[in-house]
Amino acid sequence: MTKPFPSKTHIGNHALHPETLMLNYGYDPQLSEGAVKPPVFLTSTFVFKSAEDGQDFFDFVSGRREPPEGGAGLVYSRFNHPNSEIVEDRLAIYERTDKCALFSSGMSAIATTILAFVRPGDVILHSQPLYGGTETLFSRTLAGLSIGAVGFADGVDEAVVDAAAQDAMRKGRVAMIFIETPANPTNGLVDIAMVRRVADIIGRAQGHTPLVACDNTLLGPVFQRPIEHGADISLYSLTKYIGGHSDLIGGAALGAKSIMKDVKALRGAIGTQLDPHSCWMLSRSLETLSIRMEKADANALIVADYLRDHPKAAKVHYLGHLDQASAAGRVFRRQCTGAGSTFSFDIEGGQAAAFKFLNALQIFKLAVSLGGTESLASLPASMTHSGVPAAVRQKIGILDSTIRLSIGIEHPTDLIADIAQALNAAAPSPA
């Protein structure tokens, strides 16, 4: 049912772009009564044509044998199903890599990928800040499995990353370097190519080269593709921009066929696959991904510029405002094609002012998550990152006054009007 259609990547000498290839790949309308869009395949199991096929398909999905070029065959929806394979094929094209695996959430994508390659006694070298759920996974769940973690707060300074790498190697085998760039919520950048160099240095020192896994949720695949800069695995919360309508939960991991084989095998074993209906919704959302992200990106620039000039905004953490001559500015120009639409700012007046601002918003919705068509606002220190120790939050720049904004596709002047009145409401009362 997921036979590639069409197989052409060119029209004459003209190479088709990823957006076009993605819209026309992974599904043949002739296999579903001519339906232009794929149906939702609500089934738990699939009929084999023969006992021999059943034997082969189980070998393929379990990773015991390499499947043929056409795919592993359909067995049981915990392993694979048509709706997941369609989205996996299309997202891999967008990311320009070999394979993709979908998951029931962004955290299940991260956890499954880590557990596929990291063992008790190993250490993960990681950037900071990370999404709060990832921080908690490292500091609690993985720590309970005797998997260590060493963080670095400056992802563009090779000396800082190398020092953290040396510290990590003293604690155990460094099995993975996990980075999030841009970081949630500070927009801190990590130089992916530099991290690749550090990974290779670690490999020569310890005899095992750690995989580089990058959470690319805030920019990709429209504005950043980590694998092109040296990462082995690109990770997403599909809940965010790729889903883009705040109506589904999902995750993805992408990379080379040899790497994704182990990730998919563990996904099947522990059951972190994404359901057919959510996959169908993702196939819909992929079709408008670049349009939505580009509109939100343009809106974010207008809002960030307004905040930069407002006296109530102490600091705006927006990639488009980076000094082009700075180390971070050079990394941004080299590995990103847009600033994205999620950023944060520190409001004057501390947590009390932040609460007043958030409570006064009328268009922005006070909610966690990001990347939807609607604009959202939250306070990471008391919400998404509340499980991170206060001392760590201070160290990595997540203050009690740091407000995260996810800019949607509304008219930007309406968003600015809402921010203006909320900032006015947050101003201290006259004596």
XYZ file of C-alpha atoms in Angstrom:
431
model
C 0.000 0.000 0.000
C 2.991 2.309 0.507
C 4.624 1.664 -2.842
C 6.642 4.793 -3.768
C 4.794 7.006 -6.259
C 6.166 8.468 -8.389
C 9.723 7.173 -8.554
C 11.005 10.156 -10.528
C 13.197 12.725 -8.816
C 13.726 14.829 -11.959
C 11.704 16.287 -14.809
C 14.189 16.318 -17.647
C 17.270 18.018 -16.215
C 15.267 19.730 -13.477
C 15.742 18.257 -9.986
C 12.542 18.236 -7.937
C 12.634 19.995 -4.565
C 12.020 18.144 -1.259
C 8.588 19.766 -0.835
C 7.459 18.390 -4.204
C 9.024 14.975 -3.731
C 7.482 14.681 -0.287
C 3.961 15.413 -1.561
C 4.261 12.739 -4.229
C 6.077 9.941 -2.449
C 5.143 6.959 -0.332
C 1.550 6.514 -1.525
C 0.040 5.378 -4.833
C -3.603 6.491 -5.266
C -4.221 3.503 -7.519
C -3.825 1.214 -4.507
C -6.687 2.888 -2.585
C -9.542 3.159 -5.068
C -7.923 6.226 -6.632
C -8.151 8.326 -3.468
C -5.845 11.367 -3.759
C -5.144 11.262 -0.031
C -4.271 8.048 1.813
C -6.972 6.612 4.075
C -6.487 5.898 7.773
C -5.578 2.229 8.114
C -7.291 1.282 11.371
C -6.077 -2.265 11.729
C -3.898 -4.048 14.235
C -2.689 -6.869 11.999
C -2.044 -7.641 8.329
C -2.702 -10.723 6.193
C 0.311 -12.561 4.774
C 0.074 -13.917 1.240
C 1.951 -17.024 2.322
C 3.629 -18.637 5.306
C 6.962 -17.845 3.680
C 6.036 -14.150 3.606
C 5.136 -14.291 7.294
C 8.528 -15.750 8.142
C 10.351 -13.194 6.005
C 8.422 -10.196 7.319
C 9.088 -11.084 10.960
C 12.772 -11.446 10.190
C 12.746 -8.022 8.532
C 10.880 -6.059 11.212
C 12.889 -7.661 14.030
C 16.161 -6.695 12.369
C 17.368 -10.276 11.952
C 17.627 -9.818 8.172
C 17.858 -6.849 5.851
C 14.581 -6.230 4.002
C 14.517 -5.801 0.227
C 14.512 -2.346 -1.336
C 10.706 -2.155 -1.268
C 10.513 -2.344 2.529
C 9.993 -4.800 5.349
C 6.361 -5.755 4.624
C 3.453 -5.205 6.993
C 3.118 -7.444 10.046
C 1.472 -5.803 13.069
C 0.858 -2.140 13.811
C 3.237 -2.083 16.775
C 6.038 -2.654 14.254
C 4.804 -0.833 11.158
C 1.651 0.216 9.367
C 0.854 2.093 6.135
C 0.197 5.482 7.731
C 3.499 5.496 9.634
C 5.475 4.348 6.599
C 4.001 7.101 4.408
C 5.028 9.819 6.888
C 8.417 8.204 7.542
C 9.200 8.140 3.830
C 8.123 11.746 3.349
C 9.861 13.144 6.419
C 13.095 11.368 5.456
C 12.920 13.092 2.071
C 12.394 16.464 3.771
C 15.348 15.835 6.070
C 17.417 14.454 3.154
C 18.445 11.308 4.979
C 17.909 7.546 4.656
C 15.348 6.504 7.219
C 12.807 7.830 9.702
C 11.005 6.223 12.640
C 7.867 7.714 14.181
C 7.071 7.520 17.887
C 4.181 8.105 20.260
C 5.779 11.350 21.528
C 8.945 13.404 21.252
C 10.127 12.000 24.583
C 9.536 8.410 23.449
C 11.640 9.180 20.353
C 14.455 10.536 22.537
C 14.250 7.775 25.151
C 14.039 4.934 22.625
C 16.944 6.318 20.596
C 19.136 6.703 23.680
C 18.315 3.238 25.021
C 19.131 1.701 21.641
C 22.779 2.739 22.002
C 23.588 3.621 25.631
C 24.255 1.039 28.330
C 24.636 1.114 32.163
C 28.017 2.616 33.007
C 28.023 4.784 29.885
C 27.953 8.569 29.919
C 26.014 11.032 27.753
C 27.707 14.349 26.995
C 24.986 16.947 26.409
C 24.306 20.591 25.758
C 22.389 22.811 28.177
C 19.711 23.933 28.468
C 17.607 21.057 27.246
C 13.852 20.699 27.144
C 12.690 20.066 30.705
C 11.507 16.542 29.954
C 14.918 15.648 28.533
C 16.702 17.153 31.535
C 14.515 15.047 33.837
C 15.108 11.919 31.736
C 18.862 12.379 32.141
C 18.949 13.378 35.804
C 16.424 10.863 37.129
C 15.451 7.970 34.858
C 18.801 7.359 33.167
C 20.734 8.124 36.336
C 18.697 5.364 37.986
C 19.953 3.013 35.283
C 23.585 3.966 36.060
C 23.866 6.091 32.910
C 25.770 9.292 33.629
C 25.366 12.733 32.093
C 27.777 15.643 31.770
C 26.535 18.970 30.444
C 28.122 21.983 28.767
C 26.426 25.387 28.696
C 28.332 27.008 25.812
C 27.781 25.100 22.605
C 29.850 27.358 20.365
C 33.102 27.325 22.376
C 35.120 24.238 21.452
C 37.343 24.563 24.523
C 34.279 24.402 26.803
C 32.873 21.367 24.996
C 36.252 19.631 24.963
C 36.679 20.199 28.719
C 33.258 18.673 29.333
C 34.209 15.759 27.071
C 37.345 15.099 29.105
C 35.258 15.148 32.292
C 32.730 12.756 30.741
C 35.421 10.281 29.672
C 36.725 10.163 33.245
C 33.274 9.001 34.342
C 32.806 6.222 31.767
C 32.451 5.408 28.095
C 30.899 8.343 26.263
C 28.293 6.584 24.127
C 26.382 9.621 22.863
C 26.595 13.375 22.538
C 23.076 14.748 22.811
C 22.489 18.331 21.729
C 19.477 20.585 21.383
C 19.936 23.495 19.019
C 18.424 26.007 19.238
C 17.839 25.328 22.927
C 14.436 25.516 24.541
C 13.761 28.178 25.810
C 16.902 30.345 25.543
C 17.640 29.792 21.828
C 21.228 28.951 22.717
C 23.040 27.458 19.723
C 25.318 24.453 19.438
C 27.889 24.229 16.652
C 27.025 20.832 15.183
C 30.151 20.558 13.033
C 32.320 21.330 16.053
C 30.513 18.704 18.148
C 31.185 16.221 15.342
C 34.906 16.997 15.671
C 34.741 16.484 19.434
C 32.955 13.164 18.918
C 35.729 11.993 16.606
C 38.375 13.057 19.141
C 36.549 11.099 21.860
C 36.421 8.122 19.518
C 40.172 8.117 19.033
C 40.755 8.462 22.769
C 38.382 5.766 24.010
C 38.132 3.444 21.011
C 34.415 4.074 20.525
C 33.015 7.097 18.662
C 29.870 8.434 20.315
C 26.807 9.062 18.196
C 25.767 12.691 17.826
C 22.009 13.080 18.338
C 20.385 16.480 17.792
C 16.944 17.609 18.925
C 15.951 19.765 15.955
C 12.392 20.533 17.046
C 12.592 24.335 17.001
C 13.910 24.811 13.446
C 13.809 21.731 11.296
C 13.573 20.503 8.735
C 12.670 23.832 7.122
C 15.375 26.008 8.722
C 17.984 23.440 9.822
C 19.030 19.886 8.934
C 21.553 18.647 11.539
C 22.650 15.550 9.617
C 24.050 17.769 6.870
C 26.349 19.350 9.492
C 27.641 16.165 11.096
C 24.927 14.804 13.384
C 24.131 11.093 13.177
C 20.522 11.348 14.346
C 17.963 14.128 14.028
C 15.136 14.100 16.594
C 11.776 15.862 16.697
C 8.760 16.423 18.808
C 6.251 16.149 15.965
C 3.726 17.708 18.342
C 5.305 21.039 17.516
C 5.861 22.540 14.043
C 5.590 19.383 11.958
C 2.198 18.567 13.496
C 1.666 22.285 13.812
C -1.986 22.464 14.884
C -1.784 21.591 18.611
C -3.946 18.518 18.044
C -1.578 15.543 18.168
C 1.352 14.083 20.095
C 4.232 12.433 18.247
C 7.979 12.158 17.802
C 10.521 11.129 15.192
C 14.113 10.014 14.828
C 15.941 10.163 11.500
C 19.323 9.006 10.274
C 21.295 6.523 8.243
C 19.831 3.101 7.558
C 22.481 1.359 9.683
C 21.617 3.490 12.728
C 17.854 3.481 12.344
C 17.790 -0.310 12.127
C 18.571 -0.552 15.856
C 16.187 2.280 16.750
C 13.283 0.652 14.908
C 14.033 -2.750 16.425
C 13.806 -1.324 19.952
C 10.688 0.671 19.064
C 8.984 -2.560 18.033
C 10.175 -4.351 21.151
C 8.909 -1.781 23.666
C 5.931 -0.483 21.687
C 6.624 3.232 21.230
C 5.146 3.349 17.705
C 2.741 6.164 16.707
C -0.902 5.327 16.043
C -2.396 5.409 12.493
C -4.729 8.365 13.020
C -1.966 10.631 14.337
C 0.228 9.545 11.431
C -2.558 10.434 8.995
C -2.841 13.875 10.616
C 0.916 14.322 10.245
C 0.762 13.486 6.555
C -1.746 16.332 6.245
C 0.399 18.736 8.259
C 3.583 18.020 6.293
C 1.955 19.479 3.201
C 1.801 22.975 4.740
C 4.904 22.801 6.940
C 7.092 25.269 5.041
C 4.206 27.711 4.535
C 3.315 27.742 8.233
C 6.902 27.952 9.484
C 7.833 30.752 7.084
C 4.770 32.818 8.062
C 5.413 32.307 11.773
C 9.102 33.106 11.260
C 8.206 36.421 9.602
C 5.794 37.253 12.441
C 8.397 36.405 15.078
C 10.884 38.876 13.617
C 8.342 41.695 13.933
C 7.438 40.767 17.513
C 11.075 40.293 18.575
C 12.044 43.666 17.126
C 9.220 45.293 19.095
C 10.327 43.655 22.339
C 13.983 44.566 21.761
C 13.036 48.228 21.837
C 10.649 48.006 24.803
C 11.932 49.138 28.218
C 10.089 46.304 30.029
C 12.054 43.649 28.120
C 15.436 43.268 29.816
C 16.763 40.833 27.222
C 15.343 39.154 24.119
C 16.708 35.702 23.258
C 16.058 35.750 19.509
C 18.386 34.248 16.911
C 17.745 36.984 14.382
C 19.254 39.522 16.774
C 22.621 37.777 17.100
C 25.700 39.856 16.328
C 26.839 38.431 12.988
C 30.476 38.798 14.045
C 29.990 36.790 17.252
C 30.720 33.076 17.533
C 27.003 32.316 17.865
C 26.210 34.602 14.938
C 28.677 32.757 12.712
C 27.203 29.387 13.714
C 23.704 30.678 13.013
C 24.618 31.831 9.508
C 26.426 28.579 8.760
C 23.864 25.997 9.875
C 20.468 27.761 9.933
C 18.391 29.339 7.163
C 15.884 31.014 9.488
C 15.475 32.120 13.101
C 12.236 30.247 13.717
C 9.295 31.544 15.722
C 9.927 30.360 19.282
C 12.012 32.618 21.500
C 12.039 34.026 25.009
C 12.555 37.335 26.738
C 13.366 38.365 30.295
C 10.813 40.802 31.676
C 11.758 43.572 34.083
C 10.280 43.006 37.541
C 10.959 39.317 38.084
C 8.395 36.563 38.534
C 5.681 38.920 39.800
C 5.840 40.948 36.579
C 5.946 37.764 34.520
C 2.753 36.494 36.167
C 1.000 39.814 35.567
C 2.085 39.816 31.926
C 0.893 36.263 31.294
C -2.413 36.811 33.079
C -3.112 39.944 31.019
C -2.650 38.356 27.578
C -5.781 38.230 25.438
C -4.664 36.781 22.078
C -1.668 34.737 23.202
C -2.848 31.584 24.938
C -1.252 30.754 28.292
C -0.167 27.206 27.523
C 2.916 25.050 27.155
C 4.066 23.474 23.881
C 4.934 25.477 20.800
C 4.903 25.466 17.013
C 1.140 25.627 16.495
C -0.800 28.013 14.293
C -1.825 29.966 17.405
C 0.520 32.062 19.529
C 1.370 30.689 22.976
C 3.121 32.058 26.047
C 4.525 30.278 29.094
C 6.921 30.683 32.015
C 9.500 27.863 31.729
C 10.914 28.182 35.265
C 7.551 27.391 36.826
C 6.167 25.203 34.039
C 8.165 23.159 31.491
C 11.480 23.427 33.352
C 10.113 23.433 36.914
C 11.670 20.008 37.513
C 15.153 21.370 36.808
C 16.917 22.454 40.037
C 16.856 26.226 40.554
C 20.664 26.460 40.641
C 20.881 24.717 37.267
C 18.188 26.980 35.814
C 20.137 30.047 36.899
C 23.343 28.646 35.426
C 21.807 27.983 32.021
C 19.847 31.224 31.811
C 16.283 30.156 32.600
C 15.237 32.853 35.057
C 12.018 33.286 37.009
C 11.398 36.222 34.659
C 12.088 34.349 31.390
C 8.907 34.230 29.305
C 8.765 31.926 26.290
C 6.721 32.923 23.273
C 5.702 30.683 20.385
C 4.569 32.973 17.601
C 1.755 31.729 15.396
C 0.280 32.846 12.095
C -2.054 35.597 13.338
C -1.592 39.139 12.022
C 1.579 40.498 13.656
C 0.114 43.901 14.559
C -2.552 42.139 16.627
C 0.130 40.192 18.463
C 2.081 43.357 19.199
C -1.066 45.085 20.490
C -1.636 42.188 22.876
C 1.976 42.221 24.086
C 1.878 46.011 24.532
C -1.184 45.946 26.779
C 0.161 42.986 28.765
C 3.492 44.724 29.331
C 1.613 47.796 30.477
C -0.384 45.639 32.888
C 2.872 44.192 34.238
C 4.311 47.621 35.026
C 4.600 48.321 38.770
C 1.737 50.348 40.243
C 2.579 53.992 40.930
C 3.447 54.767 44.539
